[in-house]
CSV table of C-alpha atoms in Angstrom, one decimal:
chain,number,residue,atom,x,y,z
A,1,GLU,CA,-10.3,16.9,5.4
A,2,ALA,CA,-12.0,14.6,2.9
A,3,GLY,CA,-10.0,11.4,2.1
A,4,VAL,CA,-9.2,9.8,-1.2
A,5,ALA,CA,-12.4,8.9,-3.1
A,6,GLN,CA,-12.7,5.9,-5.5
A,7,SER,CA,-15.5,4.5,-7.5
A,8,PRO,CA,-16.9,2.1,-8.1
A,9,ARG,CA,-16.2,0.1,-5.0
A,10,TYR,CA,-16.9,-3.3,-6.6
A,11,LYS,CA,-17.0,-4.4,-10.2
A,12,ILE,CA,-17.6,-7.8,-11.8
A,13,ILE,CA,-16.8,-8.2,-15.5
A,14,GLU,CA,-16.1,-11.1,-18.0
A,15,LYS,CA,-12.7,-11.6,-19.4
A,16,ARG,CA,-12.0,-9.5,-22.6
A,17,GLN,CA,-14.3,-6.8,-21.4
A,18,SER,CA,-13.1,-3.3,-20.5
A,19,VAL,CA,-13.4,-1.5,-17.2
A,20,ALA,CA,-12.5,1.9,-15.8
A,21,PHE,CA,-11.8,3.1,-12.3
A,22,TRP,CA,-11.9,6.7,-11.0
A,23,CYS,CA,-10.0,8.4,-8.3
A,24,ASN,CA,-10.2,11.8,-6.6
A,25,PRO,CA,-7.2,12.5,-4.4
A,26,ILE,CA,-7.0,14.7,-1.4
A,27,SER,CA,-7.2,18.4,-2.3
A,28,GLY,CA,-3.7,19.8,-2.9
A,29,HIS,CA,-1.9,16.5,-3.1
A,30,ALA,CA,0.5,16.7,-6.1
A,31,THR,CA,1.3,13.0,-6.3
A,32,LEU,CA,-1.1,10.3,-7.2
A,33,TYR,CA,-0.5,6.5,-7.2
A,34,TRP,CA,-2.4,3.5,-8.6
A,35,TYR,CA,-1.6,0.2,-6.9
A,36,GLN,CA,-2.8,-3.3,-7.6
A,37,GLN,CA,-3.3,-5.6,-4.6
A,38,ILE,CA,-3.8,-9.2,-5.3
A,39,LEU,CA,-5.3,-11.3,-2.4
A,40,GLY,CA,-2.6,-12.2,0.1
A,41,GLN,CA,-0.1,-9.7,-1.3
A,42,GLY,CA,1.1,-6.2,-0.7
A,43,PRO,CA,0.2,-3.3,-3.0
A,44,LYS,CA,2.2,-3.2,-6.2
A,45,LEU,CA,2.7,0.2,-7.8
A,46,LEU,CA,1.2,0.4,-11.3
A,47,ILE,CA,1.7,4.1,-12.0
A,48,GLN,CA,2.8,7.3,-10.2
A,49,PHE,CA,1.8,10.8,-11.3
A,50,GLN,CA,3.4,14.0,-10.2
A,51,ASN,CA,0.8,16.7,-11.1
A,52,ASN,CA,0.0,15.8,-14.7
A,53,GLY,CA,3.2,14.0,-15.5
A,54,VAL,CA,4.1,10.3,-15.2
A,55,VAL,CA,6.9,9.6,-12.8
A,56,ASP,CA,6.9,5.8,-12.9
A,57,ASP,CA,4.9,3.4,-14.9
A,58,SER,CA,7.5,0.6,-15.2
A,59,GLN,CA,5.1,-2.0,-13.8
A,60,LEU,CA,2.0,-1.0,-15.8
A,61,PRO,CA,1.1,-3.6,-18.4
A,62,LYS,CA,0.8,-1.1,-21.1
A,63,ASP,CA,-0.7,-3.5,-23.7
A,64,ARG,CA,-3.9,-3.5,-21.7
A,65,PHE,CA,-3.7,-0.9,-18.9
A,66,SER,CA,-3.8,2.9,-19.3
A,67,ALA,CA,-4.1,5.7,-16.9
A,68,GLU,CA,-4.4,9.5,-17.1
A,69,ARG,CA,-4.6,12.3,-14.6
A,70,LEU,CA,-6.8,15.2,-15.8
A,71,LYS,CA,-5.6,18.7,-15.0
A,72,GLY,CA,-3.4,17.3,-12.2
A,73,VAL,CA,-6.4,16.3,-10.1
A,74,ASP,CA,-8.7,13.3,-10.8
A,75,SER,CA,-7.4,10.2,-12.4
A,76,THR,CA,-8.8,7.2,-14.3
A,77,LEU,CA,-7.3,3.7,-14.7
A,78,LYS,CA,-8.5,1.6,-17.5
A,79,ILE,CA,-8.1,-2.1,-18.4
A,80,GLN,CA,-8.9,-3.3,-21.9
A,81,PRO,CA,-9.2,-6.2,-22.4
A,82,ALA,CA,-9.4,-7.7,-18.9
A,83,LYS,CA,-7.8,-11.0,-18.1
A,84,LEU,CA,-8.6,-13.4,-15.2
A,85,GLU,CA,-5.3,-12.5,-13.5
A,86,ASP,CA,-6.5,-8.9,-13.3
A,87,SER,CA,-8.8,-9.8,-10.4
A,88,ALA,CA,-7.5,-7.7,-7.6
A,89,VAL,CA,-8.2,-4.6,-5.5
A,90,TYR,CA,-7.1,-1.4,-7.2
A,91,LEU,CA,-6.0,1.2,-4.8
A,92,CYS,CA,-5.5,4.9,-5.4
A,93,ALA,CA,-3.3,6.9,-3.1
A,94,SER,CA,-2.1,10.5,-2.9
A,95,SER,CA,0.6,12.3,-1.1
A,96,PRO,CA,1.4,16.0,-0.5
A,97,VAL,CA,5.2,16.1,-0.8
A,98,PHE,CA,7.0,13.2,0.8
A,99,ILE,CA,6.6,9.7,-0.7
A,100,TYR,CA,6.4,8.0,2.7
A,101,GLU,CA,3.2,9.9,3.6
A,102,GLN,CA,0.6,8.2,1.3
A,103,TYR,CA,-3.1,8.3,1.9
A,104,PHE,CA,-5.1,5.5,0.4
A,105,GLY,CA,-8.6,5.3,-0.8
A,106,PRO,CA,-10.9,2.3,0.0
A,107,GLY,CA,-10.1,0.6,-3.3
A,108,THR,CA,-12.1,-1.0,-6.1
A,109,ARG,CA,-12.5,-4.7,-5.9
A,110,LEU,CA,-12.4,-6.2,-9.4
A,111,THR,CA,-13.5,-9.7,-10.2
A,112,VAL,CA,-12.9,-11.0,-13.7
A,113,THR,CA,-14.9,-14.1,-14.6
B,1,GLN,CA,14.7,-12.9,-3.9
B,2,LYS,CA,12.0,-10.4,-3.2
B,3,GLU,CA,13.2,-6.9,-2.2
B,4,VAL,CA,11.0,-7.0,0.9
B,5,GLU,CA,10.1,-10.2,2.8
B,6,GLN,CA,7.4,-10.3,5.4
B,7,ASP,CA,5.9,-13.4,7.1
B,8,PRO,CA,2.2,-13.5,6.2
B,9,GLY,CA,1.1,-15.1,9.4
B,10,PRO,CA,-1.6,-15.3,10.6
B,11,LEU,CA,-0.4,-14.3,14.1
B,12,SER,CA,-2.9,-14.9,16.9
B,13,VAL,CA,-2.3,-13.4,20.4
B,14,PRO,CA,-4.3,-12.8,23.5
B,15,GLU,CA,-5.5,-9.3,24.4
B,16,GLY,CA,-2.8,-7.4,26.3
B,17,ALA,CA,0.1,-9.3,24.7
B,18,ILE,CA,3.2,-7.6,23.1
B,19,VAL,CA,3.2,-8.1,19.4
B,20,SER,CA,6.3,-8.1,17.3
B,21,LEU,CA,6.0,-7.8,13.5
B,22,ASN,CA,9.1,-7.9,11.3
B,23,CYS,CA,10.4,-7.4,7.7
B,24,THR,CA,13.7,-8.0,6.0
B,25,TYR,CA,14.9,-6.3,2.9
B,26,SER,CA,17.7,-6.6,0.4
B,27,ASN,CA,18.1,-3.1,-1.1
B,28,SER,CA,20.6,-1.1,0.9
B,29,ALA,CA,19.4,2.1,-0.8
B,30,PHE,CA,16.1,2.1,1.2
B,31,GLN,CA,16.1,5.0,3.7
B,32,TYR,CA,12.4,5.5,4.4
B,33,PHE,CA,10.6,2.7,6.4
B,34,MET,CA,6.9,2.7,6.9
B,35,TRP,CA,4.3,0.6,8.6
B,36,TYR,CA,0.7,0.6,7.3
B,37,ARG,CA,-2.3,-1.0,8.9
B,38,GLN,CA,-5.1,-2.4,6.7
B,39,TYR,CA,-8.4,-3.5,8.0
B,40,SER,CA,-10.5,-5.9,5.9
B,41,ARG,CA,-12.0,-4.3,2.8
B,42,LYS,CA,-10.3,-1.0,3.5
B,43,GLY,CA,-7.3,0.8,2.1
B,44,PRO,CA,-4.0,0.9,4.1
B,45,GLU,CA,-3.4,3.7,6.6
B,46,LEU,CA,0.0,5.0,7.6
B,47,LEU,CA,0.8,4.1,11.2
B,48,MET,CA,4.4,5.2,11.5
B,49,TYR,CA,7.5,6.0,9.4
B,50,THR,CA,11.2,6.1,10.2
B,51,TYR,CA,14.0,7.7,8.3
B,52,SER,CA,17.2,5.7,8.3
B,53,SER,CA,18.1,3.8,11.4
B,54,GLY,CA,16.8,4.0,15.0
B,55,ASN,CA,13.7,3.7,17.0
B,56,LYS,CA,10.5,5.7,17.0
B,57,GLU,CA,7.6,5.5,19.5
B,58,ASP,CA,4.0,6.6,19.2
B,59,GLY,CA,1.7,5.6,21.9
B,60,ARG,CA,1.5,1.8,22.0
B,61,PHE,CA,3.5,1.4,18.8
B,62,THR,CA,7.3,1.3,18.4
B,63,ALA,CA,9.1,1.1,15.1
B,64,GLN,CA,12.7,-0.1,14.9
B,65,VAL,CA,15.1,-0.1,12.0
B,66,ASP,CA,18.4,-2.0,11.9
B,67,LYS,CA,20.1,-1.1,8.6
B,68,SER,CA,23.1,-3.2,9.3
B,69,SER,CA,20.9,-6.3,9.4
B,70,LYS,CA,18.4,-4.9,6.8
B,71,TYR,CA,15.7,-5.7,9.4
B,72,ILE,CA,12.7,-3.6,10.6
B,73,SER,CA,10.2,-4.3,13.4
B,74,LEU,CA,7.0,-2.9,14.7
B,75,PHE,CA,6.1,-3.6,18.3
B,76,ILE,CA,2.5,-3.2,19.6
B,77,ARG,CA,2.2,-3.0,23.4
B,78,ASP,CA,-1.0,-3.9,25.3
B,79,SER,CA,-2.6,-5.2,22.1
B,80,GLN,CA,-6.3,-4.8,21.7
B,81,PRO,CA,-8.9,-6.6,19.6
B,82,SER,CA,-9.2,-3.4,17.6
B,83,ASP,CA,-5.6,-4.0,16.5
B,84,SER,CA,-6.7,-7.0,14.5
B,85,ALA,CA,-5.7,-6.2,10.9
B,86,THR,CA,-3.1,-6.8,8.3
B,87,TYR,CA,0.2,-4.9,8.9
B,88,LEU,CA,2.2,-4.0,5.9
B,89,CYS,CA,5.8,-2.8,6.0
B,90,ALA,CA,6.9,-0.5,3.2
B,91,MET,CA,10.1,1.1,2.2
B,92,SER,CA,11.6,3.5,-0.4
B,93,ALA,CA,14.8,5.1,-1.4
B,94,PRO,CA,15.4,8.8,-1.5
B,95,GLY,CA,14.7,10.7,-4.7
B,96,GLY,CA,11.1,9.7,-5.1
B,97,PHE,CA,11.6,6.1,-6.0
B,98,LYS,CA,8.6,3.9,-5.7
B,99,THR,CA,7.6,2.4,-2.4
B,100,ILE,CA,7.9,-1.3,-2.1
B,101,PHE,CA,5.4,-3.1,0.2
B,102,GLY,CA,5.7,-6.4,2.0
B,103,ALA,CA,3.0,-9.0,1.7
B,104,GLY,CA,1.5,-8.1,5.0
B,105,THR,CA,1.1,-10.0,8.3
B,106,ARG,CA,-2.4,-10.8,9.4
B,107,LEU,CA,-2.8,-10.2,13.2
B,108,PHE,CA,-5.6,-11.5,15.3
B,109,VAL,CA,-5.9,-10.2,18.9
B,110,LYS,CA,-8.3,-12.4,20.9
B,111,ALA,CA,-10.4,-10.8,23.7
């Protein structure tokens, strides 16, 4: 079974630029999550999708972050414009049914200079 | 006060030692308790989960939940250098509420 795919793996941008991350979850997984993991901290949920719909986006900075899940499968997370404090690893995860069973991708390491 | 507290370490032990990793939490609604392992530059992988209180064993790993004390533990027996990683505790309430992660404890097992 293929795992969660993410691209790119690394990205370096200047502040005020925009960036987009892509995620392909495990086939058949209805729930998709985007997390932000700052160095030395645990993952923090940004947004959770159930199929096409948003379940929780309470911690998504909506003035600069946006996310969509196309046809209930792939998802993109966008930051526009980026700030220095957005430097982090952005993790995508998916789960079949139960929230405790989350499968993570390798993450995208973003550096904002 | 954070919902989930976890000592970041680092924790350094010799090979073969028993390792104890712990988390405390404040939200009594949490019912699902998970432990994830994260190697450097990789995504977290689920090690074990426990529903409500009690113990659960899987090979060299044992997870314990004490809801009365709001305290969870992960024990690793006969630790190996390959166990060197960051261990994240995570928990969530029933009904699909978001999972809250601890900051992670960095473990080093020396050969």
